[in-house]
């Protein structure tokens, strides 16, 4: 467990865990994230308010649970539409829009609306407690269900709402300290759909020809509303007893709280009148799992585990004339696979009622919804819709140019058409008809219509957005842009029409508005919804305008306004058609919002979303006294500059609203002044401690706001100014970066904070970082007496700052000393609640927080690269992060700390994960060997050893630090490295003069992106074609290394390379278009390396700089930037040798630097060069020289404008030596070849290619 207390190794159903602040904090984090991104309804403002003063809030919740005074708040109900079939029809010479009428009932069509989905809105505290219960039971419930991995799914039946787990044999380990909750929807849903097909294929091989195989789709009626909560708790107890050994007293208290929490879900009295929207028109207090609860899917699966076992007992057994082959379920969506004589097919519905329904209904609350029972016959050539969905998903994961996007658009349009036609086809009673012709071609829909529509339209929207990137606003290409704009509008209208036929598809309505934001599109929607809301005193105008439809209209209104705030308000002009009208749409929504708010009978959830929309759009609003809108009223008071600071509003209410008001206000300085006045008011009311808490909270999580507040206080000499300045000193805000050159401060003590805040922070590089860490460990005064070790309390002296990266013994050049402070920085206090009790654990955590702060150059050691970018737009993006939240979930990857220019390897990341470990975090040794329990002595030896290794690697000829990034990558047959050279044509050399050095002109950007997309797609196609020719299975990696030329890719097009890497499994090395680093235009290359860990697929993205400028670059103002040389090591290759196969790269002219080659020749096994060079003969000669003098393969990829890409290795025979060469200019070329890596490691003839090599050059023998 490292430095974390051993009790957190596994959570158990014990009281001490349920009321543990650490567990509750992780539960809050998971709940907060999930509700914001997945729930059908969310009070975003409430979520944001909960993030402020989170530590105090969690402590209060823990105390309530510990004292057994916690009681759930009343649940609020948000009725939402279920899938239904709405049409436009005529009645009494008037046209109506509503559910499809039953034409058999009367001469005048009567429209009957389906029951609604009772979404539950729970307080964030109740969500957190329920999630904490889930965390304590997760391992047991998931183990009971088994892994969904096809290779492990023996006796596995459940696929939906499965937690994201690791598996140790048949035992699940839920990663409760990570951010993920449920595993990926599409992956599990595809496995669920594929299983019946796979089982049917196996069964068909042994069944007689007169037997048919049938897939039966079953649905449980109102499942979530019908669950017995008492029975749910009993089921959870039984599962827990089977898997955990617990303390009896702790277990008893735990289950008492579980019963209190689960059985305490009570609907708000005001919402009880909405029970008519439930399926059975009745609400039972002790029944049902709230739909909207983050843990609801988990509890649902626990409730159905016994059903899985009962049904599984009948597999391979005959029930009547039917044999059950297999079954599986996705929560309450059950699939049975059966076989029977074909002539008995019409009796299957009756068989389900007689044999399956009794099995299901043995569980209290479960009932079969016979109206949704569906039977499909399996045929060998059946190709379900899910197969097409999977193919489209696979295609979308790769790079796509315009041609590929056109093909995808056509495929997705086809899926939409299938979904739209399916309902009409299924309206015909095929199975009741005794004519076999009626069943000659039954619809093969193995996914639900609404699921298919959501999938297709989401993918289609992304495809259209990709098209816009390839046809940006181009003055020379107006015709194509105009055509795409009209395509956007056409699909937007179609999406709205899809929603009109099924109002439960509100997400599709929002996609339509997103594609074409225009009042002409939204006004018909608003007009139709208005007709569902007659004045309260006036009876409905038509018989279908009843309460169900009114509630559907309210839900749609709420979602439209929420969408307008979270998505539309942040949409950029270039992302929408030129003839869209965002201002007109905004005005229409403002007008609609005012009309709705005039009606005091609108539901609270509509009022919430309208209020937030009006606030974000700086529109005044009189908010009626609707319960649930208190925070919104206070937000408007702040935005309006109301200075009535009543004592009723506590800090946790008012402070987050100040921060949000600052975000969205068009006059943020006014909000700063108002916040200052509030602090003044608190001082005058003798509430200085409260004022200090507010200032500390702002300084902790909102640095930009704190800086402006401090400046305002200094300008007008406020009474709280001294307190603010003290907090600024304590937090190191007052420490400014040292000016001038670092060498000016040689051999003198200076504040460490002022060093690390510089743009050229030396400790952002691994060598200096290691030296600082070792010096800190050896400076006794820094880690004793529980000091809050932080950079602004330490002074540093370096003999020569320009030599600090040389990786020598730090005792010879680096010194630290403690600076006494009156008070410390509370952020650096180790979290005693979760650390082991030994001294080493606390000291290592202090060291970790200190070192991470020095590495990122920020006094808040928890922040990441994305938080250090200033948000300048006045849009609502919420309060998604806080210091307290980040402390229990930091990312230490070099990219997360310092971006892709990070001069560190993953070794540092693993070190920081161990020093700053939080409960629930599990990691494996990826880089090097680490002791199970890290101590100061262990760490001192590790750091000293690492520094010695870095000293040997240091490039003495080039004066460059050299860093080796070790990765796990499987090569073909464990010895063949497959390389792809991509000779792209754009940009041409002249483009940098015509279009600007950064190639940012919209006209050129679309052209350039399109070219890279095409090249990436061609690489994929060529690799697949090669696999087919070789008749080998197409599995990843298709290639190991893909190389692009110098300046080939714009930084905004890296996503295309990521898709290429995803598709092929390859590492990529490419030159990037000139861009700014530290305010200088530089030329860099990029290593893009995919890898997998417990979080799924991740990326290593690192820059390789260029130091030597050509005359053309100097003319463009390009500056040298090459602070280090990066080597990629394939750690699991060259087994039995000192190290794995190593590759390093250079950018064009740098490859001519003999000192660089001298430093690398004994360290690397291959050298790659990205070039944009017209002197082909000289570079051919250079490759000839380098591949021999470095005695390793040298691969040069030049731009297609000049050609000459080549790969050579030091083989004796010429026809072996020249591996690849592209002749001619102005041509695109993709070359592929394989290298035997054992030819260029130690001599192991048995594993090598057998090709004879040249004699080694002097110095390498």
CSV table of C-alpha atoms in Angstrom, one decimal, residues 614-768:
chain,number,residue,atom,x,y,z
A,614,UNK,CA,-30.8,34.5,-18.1
A,615,UNK,CA,-27.9,35.0,-15.7
A,616,UNK,CA,-25.3,33.8,-18.2
A,617,UNK,CA,-26.8,36.0,-20.9
A,618,UNK,CA,-26.8,39.1,-18.6
A,619,UNK,CA,-30.6,39.4,-18.8
A,620,UNK,CA,-32.5,40.8,-15.8
A,621,UNK,CA,-35.1,38.5,-14.3
A,622,UNK,CA,-37.6,38.6,-11.5
A,623,UNK,CA,-37.5,35.1,-10.0
A,624,UNK,CA,-40.8,34.1,-8.4
A,625,UNK,CA,-40.8,32.5,-5.0
A,626,UNK,CA,-40.6,28.9,-6.4
A,627,UNK,CA,-39.0,26.4,-4.0
A,628,UNK,CA,-35.6,25.3,-5.2
A,629,UNK,CA,-34.6,28.6,-6.7
A,630,UNK,CA,-33.0,30.2,-3.6
A,631,UNK,CA,-29.4,30.0,-4.9
A,632,UNK,CA,-30.5,31.5,-8.3
A,633,UNK,CA,-32.2,34.5,-6.6
A,634,UNK,CA,-29.0,35.1,-4.7
A,635,UNK,CA,-26.9,34.8,-7.9
A,636,UNK,CA,-29.0,37.5,-9.5
A,637,UNK,CA,-28.6,39.8,-6.5
A,638,UNK,CA,-24.8,39.5,-6.8
A,639,UNK,CA,-24.9,40.1,-10.5
A,640,UNK,CA,-27.0,43.2,-10.0
A,641,UNK,CA,-24.6,44.5,-7.3
A,642,UNK,CA,-27.0,44.1,-4.4
A,643,UNK,CA,-25.1,45.0,-1.2
A,644,UNK,CA,-27.7,43.7,1.3
A,645,UNK,CA,-25.4,41.2,3.0
A,646,UNK,CA,-27.9,39.4,5.3
A,647,UNK,CA,-26.4,36.9,7.7
A,648,UNK,CA,-28.8,34.2,6.6
A,649,UNK,CA,-26.6,33.2,3.6
A,650,UNK,CA,-23.7,31.2,4.9
A,651,UNK,CA,-20.3,31.1,3.2
A,652,UNK,CA,-21.0,27.9,1.4
A,653,UNK,CA,-24.1,29.6,-0.2
A,654,UNK,CA,-22.7,33.0,-1.1
A,655,UNK,CA,-19.1,32.4,-1.9
A,656,UNK,CA,-19.5,29.9,-4.8
A,657,UNK,CA,-22.1,32.3,-6.3
A,658,UNK,CA,-19.5,35.1,-6.2
A,659,UNK,CA,-17.1,32.9,-8.1
A,660,UNK,CA,-19.7,32.0,-10.7
A,661,UNK,CA,-20.8,35.6,-11.0
A,662,UNK,CA,-17.2,36.5,-11.7
A,663,UNK,CA,-17.0,33.9,-14.4
A,664,UNK,CA,-20.1,35.0,-16.3
A,665,UNK,CA,-20.3,38.7,-15.6
A,666,UNK,CA,-19.6,41.1,-18.5
A,667,UNK,CA,-18.2,43.4,-15.8
A,668,UNK,CA,-16.0,41.1,-13.6
A,669,UNK,CA,-14.4,44.1,-11.8
A,670,UNK,CA,-17.9,44.9,-10.4
A,671,UNK,CA,-18.1,41.4,-8.8
A,672,UNK,CA,-14.6,41.9,-7.4
A,673,UNK,CA,-15.7,45.2,-5.8
A,674,UNK,CA,-18.8,43.6,-4.4
A,675,UNK,CA,-16.9,40.7,-2.9
A,676,UNK,CA,-14.6,43.3,-1.3
A,677,UNK,CA,-17.6,45.1,0.2
A,678,UNK,CA,-18.9,41.8,1.6
A,679,UNK,CA,-15.5,41.2,3.3
A,680,UNK,CA,-15.7,44.8,4.7
A,681,UNK,CA,-19.2,44.2,5.9
A,682,UNK,CA,-18.1,41.0,7.7
A,683,UNK,CA,-15.3,42.9,9.4
A,684,UNK,CA,-17.7,45.5,10.7
A,685,UNK,CA,-20.0,42.8,12.0
A,686,UNK,CA,-17.0,41.4,14.0
A,687,UNK,CA,-16.9,38.2,11.8
A,688,UNK,CA,-13.2,38.4,10.9
A,689,UNK,CA,-12.7,34.7,11.1
A,690,UNK,CA,-15.4,34.2,8.5
A,691,UNK,CA,-13.8,36.9,6.3
A,692,UNK,CA,-10.4,35.1,6.6
A,693,UNK,CA,-12.0,31.8,5.7
A,694,UNK,CA,-13.5,33.4,2.5
A,695,UNK,CA,-10.1,34.9,1.6
A,696,UNK,CA,-8.3,31.6,2.1
A,697,UNK,CA,-10.9,29.7,0.1
A,698,UNK,CA,-10.6,32.2,-2.8
A,699,UNK,CA,-6.7,32.1,-2.6
A,700,UNK,CA,-6.8,28.3,-2.5
A,701,UNK,CA,-9.0,27.6,-5.6
A,702,UNK,CA,-9.4,30.8,-7.6
A,703,UNK,CA,-5.9,32.4,-8.0
A,704,UNK,CA,-6.9,34.9,-10.7
A,705,UNK,CA,-9.9,36.2,-8.7
A,706,UNK,CA,-7.7,36.4,-5.6
A,707,UNK,CA,-5.1,38.5,-7.4
A,708,UNK,CA,-7.7,40.9,-8.6
A,709,UNK,CA,-9.3,41.1,-5.2
A,710,UNK,CA,-5.9,41.8,-3.6
A,711,UNK,CA,-5.2,44.5,-6.1
A,712,UNK,CA,-8.6,46.1,-5.5
A,713,UNK,CA,-8.0,46.0,-1.8
A,714,UNK,CA,-4.6,47.7,-2.1
A,715,UNK,CA,-6.1,50.4,-4.4
A,716,UNK,CA,-8.8,51.5,-1.9
A,717,UNK,CA,-7.1,50.5,1.3
A,718,UNK,CA,-9.7,48.1,2.7
A,719,UNK,CA,-9.8,46.9,6.3
A,720,UNK,CA,-9.2,43.3,5.2
A,721,UNK,CA,-6.1,44.2,3.1
A,722,UNK,CA,-3.6,43.2,5.7
A,723,UNK,CA,-5.2,39.8,6.2
A,724,UNK,CA,-5.3,39.3,2.4
A,725,UNK,CA,-1.6,40.2,2.1
A,726,UNK,CA,-0.7,37.8,4.9
A,727,UNK,CA,-2.5,35.0,3.1
A,728,UNK,CA,-0.7,36.0,-0.1
A,729,UNK,CA,2.6,35.6,1.8
A,730,UNK,CA,1.6,32.3,3.3
A,731,UNK,CA,0.6,31.0,-0.1
A,732,UNK,CA,3.7,32.3,-1.9
A,733,UNK,CA,1.6,34.7,-4.1
A,734,UNK,CA,3.9,37.6,-3.3
A,735,UNK,CA,7.0,35.8,-4.6
A,736,UNK,CA,7.7,37.0,-8.2
A,737,UNK,CA,10.0,35.3,-10.7
A,738,UNK,CA,13.6,36.3,-10.6
A,739,UNK,CA,14.5,38.6,-13.5
A,740,UNK,CA,17.5,38.4,-15.8
A,741,UNK,CA,19.7,35.4,-16.5
A,742,UNK,CA,19.9,32.6,-13.9
A,743,UNK,CA,23.7,32.8,-14.1
A,744,UNK,CA,23.4,36.2,-12.5
A,745,UNK,CA,22.5,34.4,-9.3
A,746,UNK,CA,25.4,31.8,-9.3
A,747,UNK,CA,26.6,30.9,-5.8
A,748,UNK,CA,24.1,32.9,-3.8
A,749,UNK,CA,21.1,32.0,-1.8
A,750,UNK,CA,17.7,33.0,-3.4
A,751,UNK,CA,14.1,32.1,-2.6
A,752,UNK,CA,13.4,28.8,-4.4
A,753,UNK,CA,9.8,30.0,-5.3
A,754,UNK,CA,11.3,32.8,-7.4
A,755,UNK,CA,13.4,30.3,-9.3
A,756,UNK,CA,10.7,27.8,-10.1
A,757,UNK,CA,8.2,30.5,-11.2
A,758,UNK,CA,10.6,31.5,-14.0
A,759,UNK,CA,9.7,30.4,-17.6
A,760,UNK,CA,13.0,28.6,-17.7
A,761,UNK,CA,12.4,26.8,-14.4
A,762,UNK,CA,15.4,24.5,-14.2
A,763,UNK,CA,13.6,22.0,-11.9
A,764,UNK,CA,11.1,21.3,-14.6
A,765,UNK,CA,13.9,19.2,-16.0
A,766,UNK,CA,14.4,15.7,-14.6
A,767,UNK,CA,18.2,16.0,-13.9
A,768,UNK,CA,17.8,19.1,-11.8
